[in-house]
């Protein structure tokens, strides 16, 4: 069996991985977060966070939001702005549509989003 080759990451994916890793590294000394602890909390394999942050695999929306929820101060939109292009996040535009979209995602992703909102509202 041959190993499936991964595609190369785009420049924006590489930059996002570097920004996510920088956010993670900045909080390690004060919060004691490690790849292993992050993986356990997310229900992933121990190597998954490292693979995302070191640019071995592209970061998808759900992974980004869930990892940022565990990294104090990390904002998914700042980490990977290109991923959010064309996605409105204003309650003024369509509050019902935004809520419908929120309720359509997995409960785990909903919780991650709420964690980010809560952390950012305390600043």
Short mmCIF file of N, CA and C in Angstrom, two decimals:
data_model
loop_
_atom_site.label_atom_id
_atom_site.label_comp_id
_atom_site.label_asym_id
_atom_site.label_seq_id
_atom_site.Cartn_x
_atom_site.Cartn_y
_atom_site.Cartn_z
N UNK A 1 0.85 -1.17 0.00
CA UNK A 1 0.00 0.00 0.00
C UNK A 1 0.89 1.24 0.00
N UNK A 2 0.62 2.15 -0.92
CA UNK A 2 1.41 3.37 -0.97
C UNK A 2 0.78 4.44 -0.09
N UNK A 3 1.64 5.25 0.45
CA UNK A 3 1.18 6.32 1.33
C UNK A 3 0.64 7.47 0.49
N UNK A 4 -0.53 7.97 0.86
CA UNK A 4 -1.15 9.07 0.13
C UNK A 4 -0.35 10.35 0.39
N UNK A 5 0.03 11.02 -0.69
CA UNK A 5 0.79 12.25 -0.53
C UNK A 5 -0.15 13.40 -0.20
N UNK A 6 0.27 14.22 0.74
CA UNK A 6 -0.51 15.40 1.10
C UNK A 6 -0.16 16.53 0.13
N UNK A 7 -1.13 17.36 -0.09
CA UNK A 7 -0.88 18.52 -0.93
C UNK A 7 -0.05 19.53 -0.14
N UNK A 8 0.65 20.38 -0.85
CA UNK A 8 1.42 21.42 -0.18
C UNK A 8 0.46 22.48 0.33
N UNK A 9 0.78 23.05 1.48
CA UNK A 9 -0.05 24.10 2.03
C UNK A 9 0.16 25.39 1.25
N UNK A 10 -0.90 26.19 1.18
CA UNK A 10 -0.79 27.49 0.54
C UNK A 10 -0.03 28.43 1.46
N UNK A 11 0.38 29.57 0.94
CA UNK A 11 1.10 30.55 1.75
C UNK A 11 0.24 31.02 2.92
N UNK A 12 -1.06 31.22 2.70
CA UNK A 12 -1.92 31.67 3.80
C UNK A 12 -2.10 30.58 4.85
N UNK A 13 -2.11 29.31 4.45
CA UNK A 13 -2.21 28.21 5.41
C UNK A 13 -0.94 28.10 6.25
N UNK A 14 0.20 28.28 5.61
CA UNK A 14 1.48 28.25 6.34
C UNK A 14 1.53 29.41 7.33
N UNK A 15 1.12 30.59 6.89
CA UNK A 15 1.12 31.76 7.78
C UNK A 15 0.16 31.57 8.95
N UNK A 16 -1.01 30.99 8.69
CA UNK A 16 -1.98 30.74 9.76
C UNK A 16 -1.43 29.75 10.77
N UNK A 17 -0.78 28.71 10.30
CA UNK A 17 -0.18 27.72 11.21
C UNK A 17 0.87 28.40 12.09
N UNK A 18 1.67 29.27 11.50
CA UNK A 18 2.70 29.98 12.26
C UNK A 18 2.08 30.91 13.30
N UNK A 19 1.00 31.61 12.92
CA UNK A 19 0.33 32.50 13.88
C UNK A 19 -0.30 31.71 15.02
N UNK A 20 -0.92 30.57 14.68
CA UNK A 20 -1.53 29.74 15.72
C UNK A 20 -0.46 29.21 16.67
N UNK A 21 0.65 28.77 16.12
CA UNK A 21 1.73 28.27 16.97
C UNK A 21 2.29 29.38 17.85
N UNK A 22 2.41 30.60 17.32
CA UNK A 22 2.92 31.72 18.11
C UNK A 22 1.97 32.02 19.28
N UNK A 23 0.67 31.98 19.02
CA UNK A 23 -0.32 32.19 20.10
C UNK A 23 -0.17 31.10 21.16
N UNK A 24 -0.02 29.87 20.71
CA UNK A 24 0.14 28.73 21.61
C UNK A 24 1.41 28.88 22.44
N UNK A 25 2.53 29.17 21.79
CA UNK A 25 3.82 29.29 22.49
C UNK A 25 3.81 30.44 23.49
N UNK A 26 3.11 31.52 23.17
CA UNK A 26 3.06 32.68 24.06
C UNK A 26 2.34 32.37 25.37
N UNK A 27 1.41 31.43 25.34
CA UNK A 27 0.64 31.13 26.55
C UNK A 27 1.15 29.91 27.30
N UNK A 28 2.05 29.16 26.69
CA UNK A 28 2.56 27.94 27.36
C UNK A 28 3.13 28.21 28.75
N UNK A 29 4.00 29.21 28.91
CA UNK A 29 4.61 29.41 30.23
C UNK A 29 3.60 29.75 31.33
N UNK A 30 2.56 30.51 30.98
CA UNK A 30 1.62 30.95 32.01
C UNK A 30 0.44 30.00 32.20
N UNK A 31 0.11 29.22 31.19
CA UNK A 31 -1.07 28.36 31.29
C UNK A 31 -0.75 26.87 31.25
N UNK A 32 0.50 26.52 30.99
CA UNK A 32 0.91 25.12 31.01
C UNK A 32 0.25 24.25 29.95
N UNK A 33 -0.22 24.87 28.89
CA UNK A 33 -0.86 24.10 27.83
C UNK A 33 0.21 23.42 26.97
N UNK A 34 0.04 22.16 26.71
CA UNK A 34 0.96 21.40 25.86
C UNK A 34 0.14 20.79 24.71
N UNK A 35 0.84 20.31 23.69
CA UNK A 35 0.15 19.62 22.60
C UNK A 35 -0.66 18.45 23.15
N UNK A 36 -0.06 17.72 24.07
CA UNK A 36 -0.73 16.54 24.63
C UNK A 36 -1.99 16.92 25.40
N UNK A 37 -1.90 17.95 26.24
CA UNK A 37 -3.09 18.38 26.99
C UNK A 37 -4.18 18.88 26.05
N UNK A 38 -3.75 19.62 25.04
CA UNK A 38 -4.71 20.12 24.06
C UNK A 38 -5.39 18.95 23.36
N UNK A 39 -4.62 17.97 22.94
CA UNK A 39 -5.18 16.81 22.25
C UNK A 39 -6.18 16.07 23.13
N UNK A 40 -5.84 15.90 24.39
CA UNK A 40 -6.75 15.21 25.31
C UNK A 40 -8.06 15.97 25.43
N UNK A 41 -7.97 17.29 25.61
CA UNK A 41 -9.18 18.10 25.77
C UNK A 41 -10.04 18.11 24.51
N UNK A 42 -9.40 17.97 23.36
CA UNK A 42 -10.13 17.99 22.09
C UNK A 42 -10.55 16.60 21.63
N UNK A 43 -10.04 15.56 22.30
CA UNK A 43 -10.36 14.19 21.90
C UNK A 43 -9.63 13.76 20.64
N UNK A 44 -8.46 14.33 20.43
CA UNK A 44 -7.64 14.04 19.24
C UNK A 44 -6.46 13.17 19.63
N UNK A 45 -5.73 12.70 18.61
CA UNK A 45 -4.47 12.01 18.88
C UNK A 45 -3.47 13.04 19.38
N UNK A 46 -2.46 12.57 20.08
CA UNK A 46 -1.48 13.48 20.67
C UNK A 46 -0.74 14.32 19.64
N UNK A 47 -0.60 13.81 18.43
CA UNK A 47 0.17 14.54 17.42
C UNK A 47 -0.65 15.53 16.60
N UNK A 48 -1.97 15.47 16.67
CA UNK A 48 -2.81 16.32 15.82
C UNK A 48 -2.56 17.81 16.00
N UNK A 49 -2.55 18.35 17.24
CA UNK A 49 -2.29 19.80 17.37
C UNK A 49 -0.94 20.20 16.76
N UNK A 50 0.07 19.38 16.98
CA UNK A 50 1.39 19.66 16.42
C UNK A 50 1.35 19.67 14.90
N UNK A 51 0.63 18.74 14.32
CA UNK A 51 0.55 18.68 12.85
C UNK A 51 -0.09 19.94 12.28
N UNK A 52 -1.13 20.44 12.95
CA UNK A 52 -1.75 21.69 12.49
C UNK A 52 -0.79 22.87 12.67
N UNK A 53 -0.20 23.00 13.85
CA UNK A 53 0.61 24.18 14.16
C UNK A 53 1.96 24.20 13.45
N UNK A 54 2.44 23.05 13.05
CA UNK A 54 3.72 23.01 12.34
C UNK A 54 3.55 22.93 10.83
N UNK A 55 2.31 23.08 10.37
CA UNK A 55 2.06 23.14 8.93
C UNK A 55 2.15 21.83 8.20
N UNK A 56 1.95 20.72 8.89
CA UNK A 56 1.96 19.42 8.22
C UNK A 56 0.61 19.12 7.57
N UNK A 57 -0.46 19.65 8.16
CA UNK A 57 -1.80 19.50 7.58
C UNK A 57 -2.48 20.87 7.63
N UNK A 58 -3.35 21.15 6.65
CA UNK A 58 -4.02 22.45 6.65
C UNK A 58 -5.04 22.55 7.79
N UNK A 59 -5.16 23.74 8.33
CA UNK A 59 -6.11 23.99 9.42
C UNK A 59 -7.49 24.23 8.82
N UNK A 60 -8.47 23.47 9.28
CA UNK A 60 -9.85 23.71 8.84
C UNK A 60 -10.57 24.55 9.89
N UNK A 61 -11.75 25.01 9.55
CA UNK A 61 -12.51 25.92 10.42
C UNK A 61 -12.75 25.31 11.80
N UNK A 62 -13.24 24.09 11.84
CA UNK A 62 -13.56 23.48 13.14
C UNK A 62 -12.32 23.31 14.00
N UNK A 63 -11.24 22.82 13.42
CA UNK A 63 -10.00 22.63 14.18
C UNK A 63 -9.49 23.97 14.70
N UNK A 64 -9.54 24.99 13.86
CA UNK A 64 -9.06 26.31 14.25
C UNK A 64 -9.86 26.85 15.44
N UNK A 65 -11.16 26.79 15.34
CA UNK A 65 -12.01 27.33 16.41
C UNK A 65 -11.82 26.54 17.70
N UNK A 66 -11.74 25.24 17.60
CA UNK A 66 -11.59 24.42 18.80
C UNK A 66 -10.23 24.65 19.47
N UNK A 67 -9.15 24.77 18.67
CA UNK A 67 -7.83 25.02 19.27
C UNK A 67 -7.77 26.41 19.87
N UNK A 68 -8.32 27.40 19.18
CA UNK A 68 -8.31 28.77 19.71
C UNK A 68 -9.09 28.88 21.01
N UNK A 69 -10.12 28.05 21.16
CA UNK A 69 -10.89 28.07 22.40
C UNK A 69 -10.05 27.65 23.60
N UNK A 70 -9.00 26.88 23.36
CA UNK A 70 -8.13 26.42 24.45
C UNK A 70 -6.93 27.33 24.68
N UNK A 71 -6.65 28.21 23.74
CA UNK A 71 -5.48 29.10 23.84
C UNK A 71 -5.97 30.47 24.28
N UNK A 72 -5.70 30.87 25.51
CA UNK A 72 -6.19 32.16 26.00
C UNK A 72 -5.79 33.31 25.07
N UNK A 73 -6.78 34.09 24.68
CA UNK A 73 -6.53 35.26 23.84
C UNK A 73 -6.45 34.99 22.36
N UNK A 74 -6.45 33.73 21.95
CA UNK A 74 -6.35 33.41 20.52
C UNK A 74 -7.68 33.70 19.84
N UNK A 75 -7.63 34.39 18.73
CA UNK A 75 -8.81 34.75 17.98
C UNK A 75 -8.72 34.08 16.61
N UNK A 76 -9.64 33.16 16.30
CA UNK A 76 -9.55 32.43 15.04
C UNK A 76 -9.52 33.34 13.81
N UNK A 77 -10.25 34.42 13.87
CA UNK A 77 -10.30 35.34 12.73
C UNK A 77 -8.96 36.05 12.52
N UNK A 78 -8.24 36.32 13.60
CA UNK A 78 -6.90 36.92 13.49
C UNK A 78 -5.88 35.88 13.04
N UNK A 79 -6.04 34.67 13.52
CA UNK A 79 -5.09 33.61 13.18
C UNK A 79 -5.17 33.25 11.70
N UNK A 80 -6.37 33.14 11.17
CA UNK A 80 -6.53 32.70 9.78
C UNK A 80 -7.64 33.52 9.11
N UNK A 81 -7.38 34.81 8.86
CA UNK A 81 -8.42 35.68 8.30
C UNK A 81 -8.95 35.20 6.95
N UNK A 82 -8.11 34.58 6.15
CA UNK A 82 -8.53 34.11 4.83
C UNK A 82 -9.64 33.06 4.92
N UNK A 83 -9.64 32.30 6.00
CA UNK A 83 -10.65 31.26 6.18
C UNK A 83 -12.03 31.87 6.42
N UNK A 84 -12.05 33.11 6.89
CA UNK A 84 -13.31 33.78 7.23
C UNK A 84 -13.79 34.73 6.15
N UNK A 85 -13.06 34.82 5.04
CA UNK A 85 -13.48 35.73 3.96
C UNK A 85 -14.87 35.36 3.48
N UNK A 86 -15.72 36.36 3.39
CA UNK A 86 -17.07 36.14 2.91
C UNK A 86 -18.04 35.63 3.96
N UNK A 87 -17.56 35.46 5.19
CA UNK A 87 -18.44 34.98 6.26
C UNK A 87 -18.77 36.16 7.16
N UNK A 88 -20.01 36.65 7.10
CA UNK A 88 -20.37 37.79 7.95
C UNK A 88 -20.58 37.33 9.39
N UNK A 89 -20.11 38.13 10.31
CA UNK A 89 -20.28 37.80 11.72
C UNK A 89 -20.98 38.91 12.47
N UNK A 90 -21.74 39.71 11.78
CA UNK A 90 -22.42 40.82 12.42
C UNK A 90 -23.85 40.44 12.75
N UNK A 91 -24.25 40.64 14.00
CA UNK A 91 -25.62 40.38 14.39
C UNK A 91 -26.57 41.36 13.71
N UNK A 92 -26.06 42.53 13.30
CA UNK A 92 -26.90 43.53 12.65
C UNK A 92 -27.38 43.06 11.28
N UNK A 93 -26.57 42.26 10.60
CA UNK A 93 -26.91 41.83 9.25
C UNK A 93 -28.08 40.86 9.22
N UNK A 94 -28.01 39.82 10.03
CA UNK A 94 -29.02 38.76 9.98
C UNK A 94 -28.94 37.92 11.25
N UNK A 95 -29.46 38.44 12.36
CA UNK A 95 -29.31 37.69 13.62
C UNK A 95 -29.94 36.31 13.58
N UNK A 96 -31.09 36.17 12.93
CA UNK A 96 -31.73 34.85 12.88
C UNK A 96 -30.90 33.88 12.04
N UNK A 97 -30.37 34.37 10.93
CA UNK A 97 -29.54 33.52 10.07
C UNK A 97 -28.28 33.09 10.78
N UNK A 98 -27.69 34.01 11.54
CA UNK A 98 -26.48 33.67 12.29
C UNK A 98 -26.79 32.61 13.34
N UNK A 99 -27.91 32.77 14.03
CA UNK A 99 -28.29 31.76 15.04
C UNK A 99 -28.61 30.42 14.38
N UNK A 100 -29.28 30.45 13.24
CA UNK A 100 -29.56 29.20 12.53
C UNK A 100 -28.26 28.49 12.17
N UNK A 101 -27.29 29.26 11.70
CA UNK A 101 -25.99 28.68 11.35
C UNK A 101 -25.31 28.10 12.58
N UNK A 102 -25.40 28.83 13.69
CA UNK A 102 -24.78 28.37 14.94
C UNK A 102 -25.39 27.04 15.37
N UNK A 103 -26.71 26.95 15.35
CA UNK A 103 -27.37 25.73 15.81
C UNK A 103 -27.20 24.56 14.84
N UNK A 104 -26.77 24.84 13.62
CA UNK A 104 -26.56 23.78 12.64
C UNK A 104 -25.22 23.07 12.81
N UNK A 105 -24.30 23.67 13.57
CA UNK A 105 -22.98 23.05 13.75
C UNK A 105 -23.01 22.10 14.95
N UNK A 106 -21.97 21.33 15.09
CA UNK A 106 -21.91 20.33 16.16
C UNK A 106 -21.90 21.00 17.53
N UNK A 107 -22.43 20.32 18.55
CA UNK A 107 -22.41 20.87 19.91
C UNK A 107 -20.99 21.18 20.39
N UNK A 108 -20.02 20.37 19.99
CA UNK A 108 -18.63 20.63 20.40
C UNK A 108 -18.12 21.94 19.83
N UNK A 109 -18.42 22.19 18.56
CA UNK A 109 -18.00 23.43 17.92
C UNK A 109 -18.76 24.61 18.51
N UNK A 110 -20.04 24.43 18.81
CA UNK A 110 -20.80 25.48 19.48
C UNK A 110 -20.13 25.87 20.80
N UNK A 111 -19.75 24.88 21.58
CA UNK A 111 -19.11 25.14 22.87
C UNK A 111 -17.78 25.86 22.69
N UNK A 112 -17.03 25.48 21.68
CA UNK A 112 -15.76 26.15 21.41
C UNK A 112 -15.97 27.61 21.07
N UNK A 113 -16.98 27.89 20.27
CA UNK A 113 -17.29 29.28 19.91
C UNK A 113 -17.71 30.06 21.14
N UNK A 114 -18.55 29.48 21.98
CA UNK A 114 -18.98 30.17 23.20
C UNK A 114 -17.81 30.43 24.14
N UNK A 115 -16.87 29.51 24.20
CA UNK A 115 -15.68 29.70 25.03
C UNK A 115 -14.86 30.88 24.53
N UNK A 116 -14.70 30.99 23.22
CA UNK A 116 -13.95 32.11 22.64
C UNK A 116 -14.66 33.43 22.94
N UNK A 117 -15.97 33.46 22.74
CA UNK A 117 -16.73 34.68 23.00
C UNK A 117 -16.60 35.09 24.46
N UNK A 118 -16.73 34.13 25.34
CA UNK A 118 -16.62 34.41 26.77
C UNK A 118 -15.25 34.94 27.13
N UNK A 119 -14.21 34.33 26.61
CA UNK A 119 -12.84 34.76 26.91
C UNK A 119 -12.57 36.16 26.38
N UNK A 120 -13.09 36.47 25.20
CA UNK A 120 -12.85 37.78 24.60
C UNK A 120 -13.71 38.87 25.22
N UNK A 121 -14.84 38.52 25.82
CA UNK A 121 -15.69 39.54 26.43
C UNK A 121 -15.17 39.99 27.79
N UNK A 122 -14.23 39.24 28.36
CA UNK A 122 -13.67 39.59 29.67
C UNK A 122 -12.48 40.52 29.56
N UNK A 123 -12.11 40.89 28.34
CA UNK A 123 -10.94 41.74 28.13
C UNK A 123 -11.30 43.19 28.25
#
